[in-house]
Coordinates of C-alpha atoms in Angstrom, one line a residue:
M1 CA -26.1 38.3 -21.2
K2 CA -22.7 40.1 -21.5
D3 CA -19.2 39.0 -22.5
S4 CA -17.3 38.0 -19.3
G5 CA -13.9 38.7 -21.0
I6 CA -12.7 35.3 -19.8
E7 CA -12.4 32.7 -22.5
W8 CA -13.4 29.6 -20.4
I9 CA -16.4 31.4 -18.9
G10 CA -17.8 33.1 -22.1
K11 CA -21.1 35.0 -21.6
I12 CA -22.7 35.6 -18.2
P13 CA -25.9 37.3 -17.1
Q14 CA -25.9 41.1 -17.0
D15 CA -26.1 41.3 -13.2
W16 CA -23.3 38.8 -12.6
D17 CA -19.7 39.9 -11.9
I18 CA -16.3 38.4 -12.6
E19 CA -14.2 38.1 -9.4
R20 CA -11.0 36.6 -8.3
I21 CA -11.4 33.3 -6.2
Q22 CA -9.2 35.0 -3.5
W23 CA -12.1 37.3 -2.7
H24 CA -14.0 34.3 -1.7
L25 CA -11.6 31.8 -0.2
E26 CA -8.8 32.0 2.3
E27 CA -6.2 29.3 2.9
V28 CA -6.3 27.5 6.2
N29 CA -2.7 26.4 6.6
E30 CA -2.6 24.8 10.0
I31 CA -0.1 22.1 10.6
N32 CA -1.0 19.2 12.9
N33 CA 1.8 19.9 15.3
P34 CA 1.4 19.5 18.2
I35 CA -0.9 16.6 17.3
Q36 CA -4.6 17.5 17.4
T37 CA -6.0 14.6 15.4
T38 CA -5.0 11.2 13.8
Y39 CA -8.2 11.1 11.8
I40 CA -6.9 11.0 8.3
L41 CA -9.0 12.4 5.5
S42 CA -8.5 11.7 1.8
L43 CA -10.0 12.8 -1.5
N44 CA -12.0 10.7 -3.9
N45 CA -12.8 12.2 -7.2
K46 CA -16.3 10.7 -7.2
V47 CA -17.5 11.3 -3.6
G48 CA -15.2 14.1 -2.4
V49 CA -13.6 14.2 1.1
I50 CA -13.9 10.9 3.0
P51 CA -12.1 9.2 5.9
Y52 CA -9.0 7.4 4.7
D53 CA -10.2 3.9 5.7
D54 CA -13.3 4.4 3.6
R55 CA -11.4 4.8 0.3
D56 CA -12.2 2.2 -2.4
N57 CA -8.6 1.9 -3.2
M58 CA -6.3 1.9 -0.2
G59 CA -3.2 2.2 -2.4
N60 CA -0.3 3.7 -0.5
K61 CA -0.6 3.5 3.3
A62 CA -0.8 6.7 5.2
K63 CA 2.3 7.8 7.1
D64 CA 2.5 7.1 10.8
D65 CA 3.9 10.6 11.5
Y66 CA 0.9 12.9 11.6
S67 CA 2.8 16.0 12.6
Q68 CA 3.3 17.3 9.1
Y69 CA -0.3 16.8 8.0
K70 CA -2.7 19.8 7.5
L71 CA -5.8 20.3 9.6
A72 CA -9.1 20.2 7.9
Y73 CA -12.4 21.4 9.4
P74 CA -16.0 20.8 8.6
D75 CA -17.3 23.2 5.9
T76 CA -13.9 23.8 4.4
L77 CA -12.8 23.2 0.8
V78 CA -10.1 20.5 0.5
M79 CA -7.9 20.4 -2.7
N80 CA -5.2 18.0 -3.9
S81 CA -2.6 20.4 -5.4
M82 CA -1.4 17.7 -7.9
N83 CA -4.9 16.5 -9.0
V84 CA -6.9 19.8 -8.9
I85 CA -6.7 19.9 -12.7
I86 CA -8.9 16.8 -12.9
G87 CA -11.3 18.0 -10.2
S88 CA -9.7 16.5 -7.0
V89 CA -11.5 19.0 -4.8
G90 CA -14.3 18.5 -2.2
I91 CA -16.0 19.9 0.8
S92 CA -15.1 18.3 4.1
K93 CA -17.8 17.2 6.6
Y94 CA -15.1 16.2 9.2
F95 CA -12.4 17.5 11.5
G96 CA -9.3 15.6 10.6
C97 CA -5.9 15.9 8.9
V98 CA -4.9 15.7 5.2
S99 CA -1.7 15.2 3.2
P100 CA 0.8 18.0 3.2
V101 CA 0.3 18.3 -0.6
Y102 CA -3.4 19.2 0.0
Y103 CA -4.7 22.7 0.4
V104 CA -7.5 23.6 2.7
F105 CA -9.6 26.8 2.2
K106 CA -12.4 28.5 4.3
H107 CA -15.0 30.8 2.6
N108 CA -16.2 34.2 3.5
E109 CA -19.8 35.1 4.5
N110 CA -20.8 36.2 0.9
T111 CA -20.0 32.9 -0.6
D112 CA -21.7 29.5 -0.9
L113 CA -18.9 26.9 -0.7
R114 CA -20.9 24.4 -2.7
Y115 CA -21.0 26.9 -5.6
I116 CA -17.2 27.3 -5.5
N117 CA -16.8 23.5 -5.4
Y118 CA -18.9 23.2 -8.7
I119 CA -16.7 25.8 -10.3
F120 CA -13.7 23.5 -9.7
Q121 CA -15.6 20.6 -11.2
C122 CA -15.9 22.4 -14.6
E123 CA -13.7 20.9 -17.2
K124 CA -13.1 24.2 -18.9
F125 CA -11.9 25.7 -15.5
Q126 CA -9.7 22.7 -15.0
K127 CA -8.1 23.4 -18.4
E128 CA -7.6 27.1 -17.3
L129 CA -5.8 25.9 -14.1
R130 CA -3.6 23.6 -16.2
K131 CA -2.0 26.6 -17.8
Y132 CA -0.5 27.7 -14.3
A133 CA 0.5 24.2 -13.1
N134 CA 4.2 23.1 -13.0
G135 CA 5.7 19.7 -12.9
I136 CA 8.0 17.2 -14.6
L137 CA 5.4 14.7 -15.6
E138 CA 1.9 15.4 -17.0
I139 CA 0.4 13.3 -14.2
R140 CA 2.3 15.1 -11.5
L141 CA 1.4 18.7 -12.3
R142 CA 0.9 20.9 -9.3
I143 CA -0.6 24.4 -9.0
S144 CA 0.2 26.8 -6.2
V145 CA -2.2 28.4 -3.7
H146 CA -1.3 31.8 -5.2
D147 CA -2.0 30.8 -8.8
T148 CA -5.3 29.0 -7.7
L149 CA -6.7 32.0 -5.8
R150 CA -5.7 34.5 -8.6
R151 CA -8.0 32.8 -11.1
C152 CA -11.3 34.5 -12.1
M153 CA -14.7 33.0 -11.7
P154 CA -18.3 34.1 -12.6
C155 CA -20.0 35.4 -9.5
P156 CA -23.7 35.9 -8.9
N157 CA -25.0 37.2 -5.6
L158 CA -25.2 34.9 -2.5
S159 CA -28.8 33.9 -2.9
E160 CA -28.3 33.0 -6.6
Q161 CA -25.3 30.9 -5.6
K162 CA -27.4 29.0 -3.1
R163 CA -30.1 28.4 -5.7
I164 CA -27.6 27.1 -8.2
A165 CA -25.9 24.9 -5.6
D166 CA -29.2 23.5 -4.4
Y167 CA -30.3 22.7 -7.9
L168 CA -27.0 21.1 -8.8
D169 CA -26.9 19.0 -5.6
E170 CA -30.3 17.6 -6.5
K171 CA -29.5 16.9 -10.2
C172 CA -26.0 15.6 -9.6
T173 CA -27.2 13.3 -7.0
E174 CA -29.8 11.9 -9.5
I175 CA -27.2 11.5 -12.1
D176 CA -24.7 9.9 -9.7
N177 CA -27.4 7.4 -8.5
A178 CA -28.1 6.5 -12.1
I179 CA -24.4 6.0 -12.8
S180 CA -24.0 4.0 -9.5
K181 CA -26.9 1.6 -10.6
T182 CA -25.5 1.2 -14.1
T183 CA -22.0 0.5 -12.7
A184 CA -23.5 -2.2 -10.3
S185 CA -25.3 -3.7 -13.2
I186 CA -22.2 -3.9 -15.3
E187 CA -20.4 -5.7 -12.4
E188 CA -23.3 -8.2 -12.3
Y189 CA -23.0 -8.8 -16.0
K190 CA -19.3 -9.4 -15.7
K191 CA -19.9 -11.9 -13.0
L192 CA -22.5 -13.6 -15.1
K193 CA -20.2 -13.7 -18.1
Q194 CA -17.4 -15.2 -15.9
S195 CA -19.8 -17.8 -14.4
I196 CA -20.9 -18.9 -17.9
I197 CA -17.4 -19.4 -19.0
T198 CA -16.2 -21.2 -15.9
K199 CA -19.2 -23.6 -15.9
A200 CA -18.9 -24.3 -19.6
V201 CA -15.1 -25.2 -19.6
T202 CA -15.3 -27.2 -16.3
K203 CA -18.7 -28.9 -16.4
G204 CA -19.7 -28.8 -20.0
I205 CA -22.9 -27.6 -21.7
R206 CA -24.7 -30.8 -22.5
G207 CA -27.0 -30.7 -19.5
N208 CA -27.2 -33.3 -16.7
R209 CA -24.8 -36.2 -17.3
P210 CA -22.7 -38.7 -15.2
M211 CA -19.9 -36.9 -13.3
K212 CA -16.6 -38.0 -11.7
D213 CA -14.0 -36.4 -9.5
S214 CA -11.2 -34.9 -11.6
G215 CA -8.7 -35.1 -8.8
I216 CA -7.9 -31.4 -9.6
E217 CA -8.8 -29.2 -6.6
W218 CA -9.6 -26.1 -8.6
I219 CA -11.9 -27.9 -11.1
G220 CA -13.8 -30.5 -8.9
E221 CA -16.2 -32.8 -10.6
I222 CA -16.1 -33.1 -14.4
P223 CA -18.3 -35.1 -16.9
A224 CA -17.3 -38.8 -16.7
D225 CA -16.2 -39.0 -20.3
W226 CA -13.6 -36.1 -20.0
E227 CA -10.0 -36.9 -19.6
V228 CA -7.5 -35.4 -17.2
K229 CA -4.2 -34.4 -18.8
K230 CA -1.2 -32.3 -18.2
I231 CA -0.9 -29.3 -20.5
K232 CA 2.4 -30.6 -21.8
W233 CA 0.5 -33.4 -23.6
I234 CA -1.8 -30.7 -25.2
L235 CA 0.5 -27.9 -26.2
S236 CA 4.0 -27.5 -27.7
E237 CA 6.1 -24.4 -27.5
R238 CA 6.9 -22.7 -30.8
K239 CA 10.5 -21.5 -30.5
K240 CA 11.1 -20.3 -34.1
R241 CA 12.7 -16.9 -34.4
S242 CA 12.6 -14.3 -37.2
V243 CA 15.6 -14.3 -39.4
D244 CA 15.1 -10.9 -41.0
G245 CA 12.5 -9.3 -38.8
K246 CA 10.2 -8.5 -41.6
E247 CA 7.1 -10.2 -40.3
E248 CA 4.1 -8.2 -39.0
P249 CA 4.8 -7.0 -35.4
L250 CA 2.1 -8.0 -33.0
S251 CA 1.4 -6.6 -29.5
M252 CA -0.8 -7.8 -26.7
S253 CA -3.8 -5.8 -25.6
Q254 CA -5.9 -6.8 -22.6
K255 CA -8.9 -5.3 -24.4
Y256 CA -8.4 -6.7 -27.9
G257 CA -6.1 -9.7 -27.4
L258 CA -3.1 -10.1 -29.7
I259 CA -3.3 -7.6 -32.6
P260 CA -1.0 -5.9 -35.1
T261 CA 1.0 -3.2 -33.3
K262 CA -0.2 -0.6 -35.8
N263 CA -3.7 -1.2 -34.6
M264 CA -3.0 -0.5 -30.9
D265 CA -4.8 2.5 -29.3
S266 CA -1.4 3.6 -28.1
I267 CA 1.6 2.6 -30.1
P268 CA 4.4 1.2 -27.8
N269 CA 8.0 2.0 -28.3
M270 CA 9.2 -0.2 -31.1
A271 CA 12.4 -2.2 -31.1
S272 CA 15.0 -0.9 -33.6
S273 CA 15.1 -4.4 -35.1
F274 CA 12.9 -7.5 -34.9
V275 CA 15.5 -10.0 -35.9
G276 CA 15.3 -12.8 -33.3
A277 CA 11.7 -12.0 -32.3
K278 CA 9.5 -15.0 -31.9
I279 CA 7.4 -16.2 -34.9
V280 CA 3.6 -16.4 -34.3
Q281 CA 1.2 -18.4 -36.5
R282 CA -2.6 -17.8 -36.7
G283 CA -4.2 -20.0 -34.1
D284 CA -1.2 -20.1 -31.7
L285 CA -1.7 -19.2 -28.0
V286 CA 0.6 -16.4 -27.0
F287 CA 1.5 -15.5 -23.5
N288 CA 3.1 -12.5 -22.0
K289 CA 4.9 -14.5 -19.4
L290 CA 5.3 -11.6 -17.0
K291 CA 1.6 -11.0 -16.9
A292 CA 0.1 -14.5 -17.3
Y293 CA -1.4 -14.1 -13.8
L294 CA -3.3 -11.1 -15.1
G295 CA -4.7 -13.0 -17.9
V296 CA -2.5 -11.3 -20.5
F297 CA -2.6 -14.1 -23.1
S298 CA -4.6 -14.7 -26.2
V299 CA -5.1 -16.9 -29.3
S300 CA -3.6 -15.1 -32.3
D301 CA -5.8 -14.3 -35.4
Y302 CA -2.6 -13.2 -37.2
N303 CA 0.7 -14.4 -38.5
G304 CA 3.5 -12.2 -37.3
L305 CA 6.1 -11.8 -34.6
V306 CA 6.3 -10.9 -30.9
S307 CA 8.8 -10.0 -28.3
P308 CA 11.4 -12.7 -27.4
D309 CA 10.1 -12.5 -23.8
Y310 CA 6.7 -13.9 -24.9
A311 CA 5.9 -17.6 -25.0
V312 CA 4.2 -19.0 -28.1
Y313 CA 2.3 -22.3 -28.0
H314 CA 0.5 -24.4 -30.5
S315 CA -1.8 -27.3 -30.4
K316 CA -0.4 -30.8 -30.5
G317 CA -3.4 -31.9 -32.5
N318 CA -6.8 -32.7 -31.1
V319 CA -7.5 -29.5 -29.1
N320 CA -9.4 -26.3 -29.7
V321 CA -7.0 -23.6 -28.6
L322 CA -9.8 -21.1 -28.0
F323 CA -11.3 -23.5 -25.6
L324 CA -8.0 -23.5 -23.7
E325 CA -7.9 -19.7 -23.7
Y326 CA -11.3 -19.6 -22.0
L327 CA -10.2 -22.3 -19.5
F328 CA -7.0 -20.5 -18.7
K329 CA -8.8 -17.2 -18.0
T330 CA -11.1 -18.6 -15.4
P331 CA -10.2 -17.1 -11.9
Q332 CA -9.4 -20.6 -10.7
C333 CA -6.8 -21.3 -13.4
I334 CA -5.4 -17.8 -13.1
N335 CA -4.9 -18.5 -9.4
E336 CA -2.8 -21.6 -10.5
F337 CA -0.7 -19.5 -12.8
N338 CA -0.1 -17.1 -9.9
K339 CA 1.0 -19.9 -7.6
L340 CA 3.5 -21.3 -10.2
S341 CA 4.9 -17.9 -11.4
S342 CA 8.4 -17.3 -10.0
G343 CA 10.6 -14.2 -9.8
V344 CA 11.9 -11.5 -7.5
G345 CA 8.7 -9.6 -6.8
A346 CA 5.3 -8.3 -8.1
G347 CA 5.5 -7.4 -11.8
L348 CA 8.8 -9.4 -12.2
T349 CA 7.4 -12.9 -11.9
R350 CA 7.2 -15.2 -14.9
L351 CA 5.1 -18.2 -15.7
Y352 CA 7.8 -20.5 -17.2
T353 CA 6.8 -23.1 -19.8
S354 CA 7.8 -26.0 -17.6
D355 CA 5.5 -24.7 -14.9
L356 CA 2.6 -24.1 -17.3
F357 CA 3.0 -27.6 -18.7
S358 CA 2.9 -29.2 -15.2
I359 CA -0.7 -28.1 -14.7
K360 CA -3.5 -30.6 -15.1
I361 CA -6.7 -29.7 -16.8
A362 CA -10.0 -31.5 -17.8
E363 CA -10.2 -32.1 -21.5
P364 CA -13.4 -33.0 -23.3
S365 CA -13.4 -34.5 -26.8
K366 CA -12.5 -32.1 -29.7
V367 CA -16.2 -32.1 -30.8
E368 CA -17.3 -31.0 -27.4
Q369 CA -14.5 -28.4 -27.2
D370 CA -15.7 -26.9 -30.4
E371 CA -19.2 -26.8 -29.0
I372 CA -18.2 -25.2 -25.8
A373 CA -16.0 -22.6 -27.5
D374 CA -18.8 -21.6 -30.0
Y375 CA -21.4 -21.4 -27.1
I376 CA -19.1 -19.2 -25.0
K377 CA -18.3 -16.9 -27.9
T378 CA -22.1 -16.5 -28.6
K379 CA -23.0 -15.9 -25.0
C380 CA -20.1 -13.5 -24.4
T381 CA -20.9 -11.5 -27.6
E382 CA -24.5 -11.0 -26.3
I383 CA -23.2 -9.8 -22.9
D384 CA -20.5 -7.6 -24.3
I385 CA -23.1 -5.8 -26.5
M386 CA -25.1 -5.1 -23.3
L387 CA -21.9 -4.0 -21.4
N388 CA -21.0 -1.6 -24.3
K389 CA -24.5 -0.1 -24.2
K390 CA -24.2 0.5 -20.4
N391 CA -20.7 1.9 -20.7
E392 CA -22.0 4.3 -23.3
L393 CA -24.8 5.2 -20.9
I394 CA -22.3 6.1 -18.2
T395 CA -20.3 8.1 -20.6
E396 CA -23.4 10.1 -21.7
L397 CA -24.5 10.6 -18.1
E398 CA -21.0 11.9 -17.1
A399 CA -20.9 14.2 -20.1
Y400 CA -24.4 15.5 -19.2
K401 CA -23.4 16.2 -15.6
K402 CA -20.3 18.1 -16.7
S403 CA -22.4 20.1 -19.1
L404 CA -25.0 20.9 -16.4
I405 CA -22.5 22.1 -14.0
Y406 CA -20.9 24.4 -16.5
E407 CA -24.1 25.8 -17.8
Y408 CA -25.5 26.8 -14.4
V409 CA -22.3 28.1 -12.6
T410 CA -21.7 30.4 -15.7
G411 CA -25.3 31.6 -15.7
K412 CA -26.1 30.2 -19.2
K413 CA -29.0 28.4 -17.8
E414 CA -31.1 29.8 -15.0
V415 CA -32.6 28.0 -12.0
V416 CA -36.4 28.7 -12.1

């Protein structure tokens, strides 16, 4: 091994060289004017270049004007200039057109394009590219063709590049398949968790028993001894405001529920004064009214205060508020919240108290509510432990894949 002289590369085999990417790639800057194709291609960080209609997340629609798009050919390297620093690079198998902010490159005869693609998947190389990126926001950083091509890379001979690329193709496919299976398993566990919750809060957990029609379309049949009530008979709104703003500030986290703001993973911008903020007591059900349709509400384990834009509710008496939280977070109830939310558009709609209180639910006895809440908590804890293990496995697999790519494209490990 010898020192490459490049920090992100480190040591390389004695017979390898350090060369600029421009000696291996050449930009293909062909505009789709006159129109040669309307087959739009896009980049997916996980699977590379794919037809636009096959993307998992459709997001923004493609423009109808294809004349400013760039042409991409089979066996060319396609790169998103604004996301290249997170590995948004892939080899195209298609003839089509790509966004004007994409770059397209062809390779010379002494280069295996797959090897170059793996170079761009190295986190250390992505950090190197970041040094030359420009932009106003961190997520909109863009690197020029010139600065991309001027970067240095470790360069074995063509036959070694092919061996490395063949090996990484095989190993990365195995890792990706394992990740895919684990991800699918996670989704199944999430569905199981939701099914357990929904069945428990709408049908109970006491086995077969006489049932009756609830008269509520989204609930259907319920145990015969359950009552149907509007939420207004179960909850009251707490409207007390902080006089001096000295109570513990609380914030809503979709992951953790309502927690002290100081414990948030990312501390939000704090108000200059909490005078007039809403008071929360332990056991209250707190809603972010703007995001009720996303399930952003939680029973509080803390005394404190929240934004005046939140709604704070407490039990009128004979109700387990945690049971209500589980019920409210079922997809069926969330759909009701969505129907009743009002406002000028997505992200600006609110679930007002009067609309929440107009919803009818099925209410078991307090004793059975306690049973159901305890049952769900136990079952969900078991599933969450399994989900955490599977997420940790994915993290480990992704880290192993990144390490594998780096070690082989820099020659620290040899394909034998």
